Short mmCIF file of C-alpha atoms in Angstrom, two decimals:
data_model
loop_
_atom_site.label_atom_id
_atom_site.label_comp_id
_atom_site.label_asym_id
_atom_site.label_seq_id
_atom_site.Cartn_x
_atom_site.Cartn_y
_atom_site.Cartn_z
CA MET A 1 172.62 122.20 141.04
CA ALA A 2 170.82 121.33 137.79
CA GLU A 3 167.43 121.48 139.47
CA ALA A 4 168.39 124.81 141.08
CA ALA A 5 169.45 126.23 137.73
CA ALA A 6 166.02 125.43 136.25
CA GLU A 7 164.24 127.73 138.67
CA PRO A 8 163.63 131.38 137.85
CA GLY A 9 165.08 132.54 141.19
CA SER A 10 168.21 130.35 141.13
CA ALA A 11 171.77 131.39 140.73
CA HIS A 12 171.81 130.66 137.00
CA PRO A 13 169.14 132.84 135.40
CA VAL A 14 170.92 132.78 132.06
CA ARG A 15 170.40 129.05 131.66
CA TYR A 16 166.69 129.44 132.53
CA ARG A 17 166.21 132.18 129.94
CA ASP A 18 167.96 130.09 127.34
CA ARG A 19 165.64 127.16 128.03
CA VAL A 20 162.54 129.41 127.79
CA ARG A 21 163.82 130.92 124.52
CA ARG A 22 164.45 127.48 123.01
CA THR A 23 160.96 126.28 124.10
CA ARG A 24 159.35 129.30 122.46
CA THR A 25 161.35 128.71 119.31
CA ALA A 26 160.30 125.05 119.15
CA VAL A 27 156.61 125.96 119.59
CA ARG A 28 156.88 128.65 116.91
CA LEU A 29 158.59 126.19 114.52
CA THR A 30 155.86 123.62 115.19
CA GLY A 31 153.16 126.13 114.40
CA TYR A 32 154.95 126.99 111.19
CA ALA A 33 155.14 123.30 110.26
CA ASP A 34 151.40 122.81 110.97
CA LEU A 35 150.58 125.91 108.93
CA ALA A 36 152.78 124.65 106.05
CA SER A 37 151.04 121.23 106.18
CA VAL A 38 147.64 122.92 106.03
CA ARG A 39 148.68 125.03 103.11
CA ALA A 40 150.10 122.05 101.32
CA ALA A 41 146.78 120.16 101.78
CA ARG A 42 144.86 123.16 100.45
CA LEU A 43 147.13 123.35 97.42
CA GLY A 44 146.72 119.62 96.79
CA ARG A 45 142.94 119.91 96.93
CA ALA A 46 143.03 122.92 94.66
CA ALA A 47 145.23 121.04 92.11
CA ARG A 48 142.90 118.10 92.29
CA ARG A 49 139.87 120.26 91.57
CA TRP A 50 141.69 121.99 88.79
CA GLY A 51 142.65 118.67 87.27
CA LEU A 52 139.11 117.39 87.39
CA ARG A 53 137.91 120.47 85.52
CA LEU A 54 140.17 119.64 82.58
CA PRO A 55 138.67 117.64 79.70
CA PRO A 56 139.52 113.90 79.72
CA MET A 57 141.54 114.20 76.56
CA VAL A 58 143.74 116.90 78.07
CA ARG A 59 144.27 114.85 81.26
CA ASP A 60 145.19 111.75 79.20
CA SER A 61 147.74 113.76 77.24
CA LEU A 62 149.74 114.82 80.30
CA LEU A 63 151.50 111.44 80.82
CA PRO A 64 152.57 110.99 77.13
CA ALA A 65 153.82 114.59 77.04
CA LEU A 66 155.90 114.01 80.19
CA LEU A 67 157.33 110.78 78.87
CA LEU A 68 158.34 112.35 75.57
CA LEU A 69 159.86 115.38 77.34
CA ASN A 70 161.83 113.02 79.60
CA ILE A 71 163.28 111.07 76.71
CA MET A 72 164.18 114.20 74.71
CA THR A 73 166.03 115.70 77.67
CA MET A 74 167.75 112.54 79.12
CA ARG A 75 168.86 110.52 76.03
CA ALA A 76 171.97 111.01 74.03
CA PRO A 77 171.51 112.52 70.53
CA ARG A 78 172.48 109.27 68.74
CA GLU A 79 169.87 107.29 70.75
CA LEU A 80 167.22 109.95 70.48
CA PRO A 81 165.33 108.88 67.23
CA VAL A 82 164.83 105.29 68.28
CA ALA A 83 163.90 106.27 71.91
CA VAL A 84 161.48 108.97 70.79
CA ALA A 85 159.86 106.62 68.27
CA LEU A 86 159.41 103.79 70.85
CA THR A 87 158.20 106.24 73.52
CA ALA A 88 155.60 107.70 71.14
CA ALA A 89 154.45 104.17 70.20
CA LEU A 90 154.05 103.31 73.90
CA ALA A 91 152.57 106.57 75.19
CA LEU A 92 150.53 108.15 72.41
CA PRO A 93 147.86 105.38 72.25
CA LEU A 94 147.01 106.28 75.80
CA LEU A 95 145.16 109.33 74.40
CA TRP A 96 142.35 107.05 73.26
CA ARG A 97 142.43 104.58 76.18
CA ARG A 98 138.95 105.60 77.43
CA ARG A 99 137.30 105.11 74.08
CA ALA A 100 138.87 101.74 73.20
CA PRO A 101 140.72 100.28 76.16
CA LEU A 102 141.34 96.85 74.66
CA THR A 103 142.59 98.24 71.34
CA VAL A 104 144.90 100.67 73.10
CA PHE A 105 146.22 97.91 75.39
CA GLY A 106 146.96 95.76 72.29
CA ALA A 107 148.80 98.70 70.64
CA VAL A 108 150.88 99.39 73.74
CA ALA A 109 151.71 95.67 74.29
CA ALA A 110 152.86 95.39 70.67
CA ALA A 111 155.05 98.43 71.01
CA ALA A 112 156.56 97.03 74.24
CA PHE A 113 157.34 93.75 72.52
CA VAL A 114 159.12 95.61 69.72
CA GLN A 115 161.07 97.51 72.40
CA TRP A 116 162.05 94.18 73.98
CA LEU A 117 163.23 92.81 70.65
CA MET A 118 165.31 95.95 70.01
CA ASP A 119 166.77 95.61 73.56
CA VAL A 120 165.95 99.29 74.52
CA GLN A 121 164.97 100.19 78.08
CA LEU A 122 162.55 103.10 78.48
CA PRO A 123 160.62 104.80 81.29
CA ALA A 124 157.59 104.72 78.98
CA ASP A 125 157.10 101.08 79.97
CA ILE A 126 154.79 102.52 82.58
CA ALA A 127 152.23 102.88 79.75
CA LEU A 128 151.60 99.12 80.06
CA LEU A 129 150.47 99.58 83.70
CA VAL A 130 148.23 102.48 82.68
CA ALA A 131 146.74 100.48 79.81
CA LEU A 132 146.19 97.50 82.17
CA TYR A 133 144.45 99.73 84.69
CA THR A 134 142.19 101.11 81.97
CA VAL A 135 141.21 97.67 80.77
CA ALA A 136 140.48 96.58 84.37
CA ALA A 137 138.42 99.64 84.94
CA ASN A 138 136.36 99.46 81.78
CA SER A 139 136.26 95.83 80.69
CA GLY A 140 135.00 92.57 82.23
CA ARG A 141 136.83 89.99 84.28
CA ARG A 142 137.89 87.98 81.23
CA GLY A 143 139.51 90.99 79.53
CA THR A 144 141.24 91.93 82.78
CA LEU A 145 142.68 88.38 83.23
CA VAL A 146 143.91 88.26 79.64
CA ALA A 147 145.52 91.70 79.86
CA GLY A 148 147.13 90.83 83.22
CA ALA A 149 148.53 87.62 81.76
CA VAL A 150 150.00 89.50 78.74
CA VAL A 151 151.62 92.06 81.00
CA GLU A 152 152.99 89.39 83.33
CA ALA A 153 154.54 87.57 80.36
CA GLY A 154 156.22 90.85 79.34
CA VAL A 155 157.48 91.33 82.92
CA LEU A 156 158.99 87.82 82.83
CA LEU A 157 160.72 88.50 79.46
CA ALA A 158 161.96 91.94 80.62
CA CYS A 159 163.42 90.56 83.86
CA LEU A 160 165.12 87.69 82.05
CA ARG A 161 166.89 90.08 79.68
CA TRP A 162 167.52 93.18 81.81
CA ALA A 163 167.82 92.00 85.41
CA ALA A 164 171.25 92.14 87.02
CA GLU A 165 172.92 89.01 88.11
CA GLY A 166 171.33 87.65 91.27
CA ALA A 167 168.57 90.29 91.24
CA PHE A 168 166.06 88.49 88.98
CA LEU A 169 163.71 87.30 91.77
CA PRO A 170 163.48 90.63 93.71
CA LEU A 171 162.92 92.54 90.50
CA PHE A 172 160.32 90.09 89.18
CA VAL A 173 158.40 90.16 92.48
CA ALA A 174 158.53 93.98 92.66
CA VAL A 175 157.25 94.51 89.12
CA THR A 176 154.60 91.78 89.50
CA ALA A 177 153.34 93.59 92.59
CA MET A 178 152.99 96.72 90.49
CA VAL A 179 151.05 94.80 87.92
CA VAL A 180 148.70 93.32 90.48
CA ALA A 181 148.19 96.73 92.10
CA ALA A 182 147.28 98.29 88.73
CA ALA A 183 144.80 95.52 87.99
CA VAL A 184 143.21 95.59 91.43
CA LEU A 185 142.95 99.37 91.38
CA GLY A 186 141.13 99.18 88.05
CA VAL A 187 138.79 96.51 89.24
CA ASN A 188 137.97 98.54 92.31
CA VAL A 189 137.22 101.60 90.14
CA ARG A 190 134.97 99.50 87.94
CA THR A 191 133.12 98.01 90.92
CA THR A 192 132.68 101.42 92.56
CA ARG A 193 131.40 102.87 89.31
CA ALA A 194 128.91 99.99 88.91
CA TYR A 195 127.74 100.41 92.49
CA LEU A 196 127.21 104.16 92.08
CA THR A 197 125.32 103.53 88.85
CA ALA A 198 123.10 101.00 90.56
CA VAL A 199 122.47 103.44 93.43
CA GLU A 200 121.59 106.19 91.05
CA GLU A 201 119.23 103.95 89.13
CA ARG A 202 117.58 102.81 92.30
CA ALA A 203 117.27 106.39 93.50
CA ALA A 204 115.65 107.33 90.17
CA ARG A 205 113.29 104.38 90.39
CA LEU A 206 112.32 105.23 93.98
CA GLU A 207 111.76 108.92 92.95
CA GLN A 208 109.61 107.71 90.04
CA GLN A 209 107.60 105.45 92.32
CA GLN A 210 107.13 108.27 94.79
CA ASP A 211 105.91 110.54 92.03
CA GLN A 212 103.54 107.82 90.84
CA GLN A 213 102.25 107.23 94.38
CA ALA A 214 101.82 110.97 94.85
CA ARG A 215 99.86 111.17 91.54
CA LEU A 216 97.69 108.24 92.59
CA ALA A 217 97.08 109.75 95.98
CA VAL A 218 96.06 113.03 94.35
CA ALA A 219 93.78 111.23 91.95
CA GLU A 220 92.17 109.23 94.78
CA GLU A 221 91.74 112.38 96.89
CA ARG A 222 90.25 114.21 93.89
CA THR A 223 87.83 111.27 93.31
CA ARG A 224 86.87 111.34 96.99
CA ILE A 225 86.23 115.06 97.02
CA THR A 226 84.24 114.84 93.76
CA ARG A 227 82.11 112.06 95.19
CA GLU A 228 81.41 113.91 98.38
CA MET A 229 80.60 117.14 96.53
CA HIS A 230 78.29 115.25 94.23
CA ASP A 231 76.37 113.70 97.10
CA ILE A 232 76.09 116.92 99.06
CA VAL A 233 75.20 119.22 96.13
CA THR A 234 72.88 116.82 94.40
CA HIS A 235 70.93 115.93 97.47
CA ASN A 236 70.52 119.43 98.91
CA LEU A 237 69.79 121.01 95.54
CA SER A 238 67.11 118.38 94.80
CA VAL A 239 65.49 119.02 98.17
CA MET A 240 65.65 122.75 97.66
CA VAL A 241 64.10 122.49 94.18
CA ALA A 242 61.27 120.35 95.48
CA LEU A 243 60.62 122.75 98.43
CA THR A 244 60.74 125.76 96.01
CA ASP A 245 58.09 124.13 93.81
CA ALA A 246 56.00 123.46 96.82
CA ALA A 247 56.36 127.02 98.10
CA VAL A 248 55.43 128.41 94.68
CA TYR A 249 52.40 126.20 94.49
CA ALA A 250 51.24 127.07 98.02
CA GLN A 251 52.06 130.78 98.16
CA HIS A 252 48.53 131.88 97.26
CA ARG A 253 46.44 129.04 98.65
CA SER A 254 48.35 128.41 101.84
CA PRO A 255 50.80 131.19 102.71
CA ASP A 256 51.70 129.47 106.04
CA LYS A 257 52.88 126.35 104.18
CA ALA A 258 54.79 128.44 101.69
CA THR A 259 56.56 130.20 104.58
CA THR A 260 57.38 126.80 106.14
CA ALA A 261 58.77 125.61 102.84
CA MET A 262 60.90 128.64 102.47
CA LEU A 263 62.30 128.27 105.98
CA GLN A 264 63.12 124.66 105.14
CA ILE A 265 64.88 125.82 101.98
CA SER A 266 67.03 128.19 103.92
CA GLU A 267 67.75 125.46 106.45
CA THR A 268 68.69 123.03 103.70
CA GLY A 269 71.04 125.61 102.16
CA ARG A 270 72.76 126.14 105.52
CA GLN A 271 73.03 122.39 105.93
CA ALA A 272 74.62 122.17 102.49
CA LEU A 273 77.14 124.82 103.35
CA THR A 274 77.93 123.06 106.61
CA ASP A 275 78.43 119.72 104.84
CA MET A 276 80.72 121.29 102.21
CA ARG A 277 82.75 123.11 104.83
CA ARG A 278 83.00 119.94 106.87
CA SER A 279 84.12 117.77 103.91
CA LEU A 280 86.68 120.31 102.68
CA GLY A 281 87.83 121.10 106.28
CA ILE A 282 89.22 117.60 106.64
CA LEU A 283 91.90 118.60 104.17
CA ARG A 284 93.08 121.55 106.26
CA THR A 285 94.44 121.13 109.77
CA ASP A 286 93.68 124.71 110.57
CA GLU A 287 89.93 124.45 109.70
CA PRO A 288 87.88 124.68 112.91
CA ASP A 289 84.75 123.29 111.35
CA ALA A 290 86.46 119.95 110.91
CA GLU A 291 86.44 119.49 114.67
CA ARG A 292 83.24 121.40 115.39
CA HIS A 293 81.04 119.31 113.02
CA PRO A 294 81.57 115.58 113.00
CA LEU A 295 80.91 113.52 109.91
CA PRO A 296 77.37 112.34 109.46
CA GLY A 297 76.64 108.75 110.26
CA ILE A 298 73.80 106.32 111.00
CA ALA A 299 72.48 108.46 113.84
CA GLN A 300 71.84 111.26 111.34
CA LEU A 301 69.62 109.12 109.12
CA GLU A 302 66.57 110.16 111.05
CA THR A 303 67.31 113.84 110.23
CA LEU A 304 67.80 112.84 106.60
CA ALA A 305 64.49 110.98 106.48
CA ALA A 306 62.70 113.96 108.03
CA GLN A 307 64.29 116.27 105.42
CA MET A 308 63.07 114.04 102.62
CA CYS A 309 59.61 113.95 104.09
CA ALA A 310 59.59 117.75 104.12
CA ALA A 311 60.67 117.80 100.52
CA GLY A 312 57.74 115.62 99.48
CA LEU A 313 59.11 112.08 99.71
CA PRO A 314 57.54 110.19 102.63
CA THR A 315 60.33 108.05 104.00
CA ARG A 316 60.27 105.33 106.65
CA LEU A 317 63.45 104.39 108.43
CA LYS A 318 64.33 101.22 110.31
CA VAL A 319 67.63 100.73 112.01
CA ARG A 320 68.27 97.38 113.67
CA GLY A 321 71.23 96.56 115.83
CA SER A 322 73.70 98.82 117.65
CA HIS A 323 75.95 100.99 115.43
CA ALA A 324 78.22 102.29 118.26
CA HIS A 325 81.04 99.91 117.28
CA ILE A 326 80.94 100.81 113.56
CA PRO A 327 83.83 103.09 112.40
CA ALA A 328 82.98 106.65 111.50
CA THR A 329 84.07 106.18 107.88
CA ALA A 330 81.74 103.16 107.56
CA GLN A 331 78.88 105.13 109.00
CA LEU A 332 79.59 107.97 106.56
CA THR A 333 79.47 105.40 103.71
CA VAL A 334 76.05 104.18 104.91
CA TYR A 335 74.80 107.73 105.20
CA ARG A 336 75.98 108.66 101.71
CA LEU A 337 74.46 105.49 100.19
CA VAL A 338 71.06 106.21 101.75
CA GLN A 339 71.31 109.90 100.81
CA GLU A 340 72.09 109.16 97.20
CA ALA A 341 69.36 106.57 96.86
CA LEU A 342 66.75 108.92 98.34
CA THR A 343 67.90 111.73 96.19
CA ASN A 344 67.50 109.64 93.00
CA THR A 345 64.06 108.66 94.23
CA LEU A 346 63.11 112.30 94.81
CA LYS A 347 64.39 113.31 91.36
CA HIS A 348 63.15 110.50 89.18
CA THR A 349 59.80 109.48 90.67
CA PRO A 350 56.36 111.21 90.55
CA THR A 351 54.55 112.70 93.49
CA GLY A 352 53.02 110.13 95.90
CA THR A 353 56.06 107.81 95.93
CA HIS A 354 57.06 106.35 99.23
CA ALA A 355 60.53 105.22 100.31
CA LYS A 356 61.78 102.69 102.92
CA VAL A 357 65.17 102.53 104.38
CA ARG A 358 66.38 99.52 106.29
CA VAL A 359 69.80 99.32 107.96
CA LEU A 360 70.86 96.09 109.76
CA CYS A 361 73.98 96.46 111.92
CA SER A 362 75.89 93.42 113.17
CA ALA A 363 79.35 92.74 114.56
CA GLU A 364 80.98 92.28 111.18
CA THR A 365 78.61 93.65 108.54
CA VAL A 366 76.17 96.47 107.79
CA ALA A 367 73.27 95.77 105.38
CA VAL A 368 71.58 98.69 103.63
CA ASP A 369 68.32 98.42 101.70
CA VAL A 370 66.58 101.39 100.15
CA THR A 371 63.34 100.82 98.20
CA ASP A 372 60.66 103.01 96.81
CA SER A 373 57.14 102.57 95.38
CA GLY A 374 57.77 104.36 92.10
CA PRO A 375 56.32 103.13 88.79
CA CYS A 376 58.02 100.10 87.19
CA PRO A 377 59.25 100.28 84.55
CA PRO A 378 60.29 103.90 85.44
CA LEU A 379 58.97 106.83 83.61
CA PRO A 380 60.56 107.67 80.21
CA GLY A 381 63.83 109.43 80.76
CA ALA A 382 63.57 108.88 84.55
CA THR A 383 66.19 106.13 84.78
CA PRO A 384 68.91 107.18 87.24
CA SER A 385 72.00 108.19 85.26
CA GLY A 386 75.13 110.20 85.71
CA HIS A 387 77.57 109.61 88.56
CA GLY A 388 75.11 108.54 91.22
CA ILE A 389 75.13 104.78 90.82
CA PRO A 390 78.85 104.52 90.02
CA CYS A 391 79.65 106.55 93.15
CA MET A 392 77.51 104.29 95.24
CA ARG A 393 79.29 101.20 93.77
CA GLU A 394 82.68 102.77 94.61
CA ARG A 395 81.65 103.46 98.21
CA ALA A 396 80.34 99.96 98.64
CA ALA A 397 83.37 98.41 97.04
CA ALA A 398 85.64 100.16 99.51
CA TYR A 399 84.14 97.90 102.18
CA GLY A 400 84.01 94.71 100.13
CA GLY A 401 80.36 95.14 99.17
CA LYS A 402 78.62 94.80 95.86
CA LEU A 403 75.81 97.21 95.10
CA GLN A 404 72.69 95.82 93.58
CA ALA A 405 70.47 98.48 92.03
CA GLY A 406 67.45 98.05 89.78
CA PRO A 407 63.66 97.72 89.46
CA LEU A 408 61.86 95.43 91.94
CA PRO A 409 59.63 92.53 90.89
CA GLY A 410 56.58 94.03 92.51
CA GLY A 411 57.24 97.53 91.24
CA GLY A 412 59.46 100.32 92.36
CA TRP A 413 63.18 100.74 92.56
CA GLY A 414 65.67 99.44 95.12
CA ILE A 415 69.25 99.17 96.07
CA HIS A 416 70.97 96.65 98.32
CA THR A 417 74.51 96.21 99.59
CA ARG A 418 76.33 94.64 102.49
CA LEU A 419 79.43 96.31 103.89
CA GLU A 420 82.15 94.02 105.39
CA LEU A 421 83.64 95.86 108.38
CA GLY A 422 86.52 93.47 108.66
CA SER A 423 87.55 93.44 104.98
CA SER A 424 90.81 94.84 103.67
CA GLY A 425 88.89 97.47 101.81
CA ALA A 426 87.81 99.02 105.04
CA THR A 427 91.38 99.88 105.85
CA SER A 428 92.05 101.58 102.53
CA ALA A 429 88.79 103.53 102.84
#
């Protein structure tokens, strides 16, 4: 019968409708309860945010104000003066607990001892726990232990005087647990604060180190670009100046040679533009010339020697050993060293000077020698200066090499260096 009554088509439709109505009511009440809990949580968060916006002095004054209000409303008129005075002595020092936690704790402990001597029980004794928490949160371990011992002594005295008969031990254990909880909570707050401070300092140091590394990277990249531009511009302009002088000299006597020189000038200019576009294109991923024109290397030394010969500096090149295994950056370094040395020879030596370039490639090293037959000592004011030699030393040092540059015993000028392909500097290059 009960099962039949639960069905919609049974002989008891009234009971079925009542059950459905009760179920809907229960669901509706559950939804109201969930909505009320959500609203209560929102109100709690809003109150917490509002409390955090208040100044610390205002937040610290709430507890003393509540304690004084409680005493003034709950005590009899004849007990009111003493109770208010003791409550003020216990609670008002809490206003300065963040500035001087140990001093405030001493003042509150002294007021509590006077209260014990006068045999007056007050709700304001909670100020001792607040002062203990503040000491634990702002002082070291020693101060926390001393303050905890003082409070525990006061708990023992209070329980001995005010505990009911047979209730000493439960009361003492309960109050001691509150003391331990206040101290542990304060220690946890201090530990968390110290941890957050350490994390912030570490983050600041890491940010500073990243900024320094970024600045160093920018400085290194700026130095690299300056070095590349110096080599490209100086070499090509020197060649173009030499070819222009030759064209001017030969324009009347030998127009064909002047035309050839002018064509070489235009070719040198186009080569300079290509080198600059190639060097700067490495910095941009969307630059097509970075992929279309590879970096110059040992294989391009023949073209460089031919260019110098056309500019009026007869150059003989010897390359020994295979350079297929040498990294592209190391080959670029060799090319720039030879280019800068020949450019200095072209700029600072008289007509008729010859140059020799020798490159010896091995499995682990690359030796570079560039000599010329210029006068020794060099002509007045013809000593290489500026950024040429320092740039060459920097390039050689990147591969663990030391550049030797100076006049030769038999006359002329020469440079020598040996690049270590397996050195640590090769990686940083």
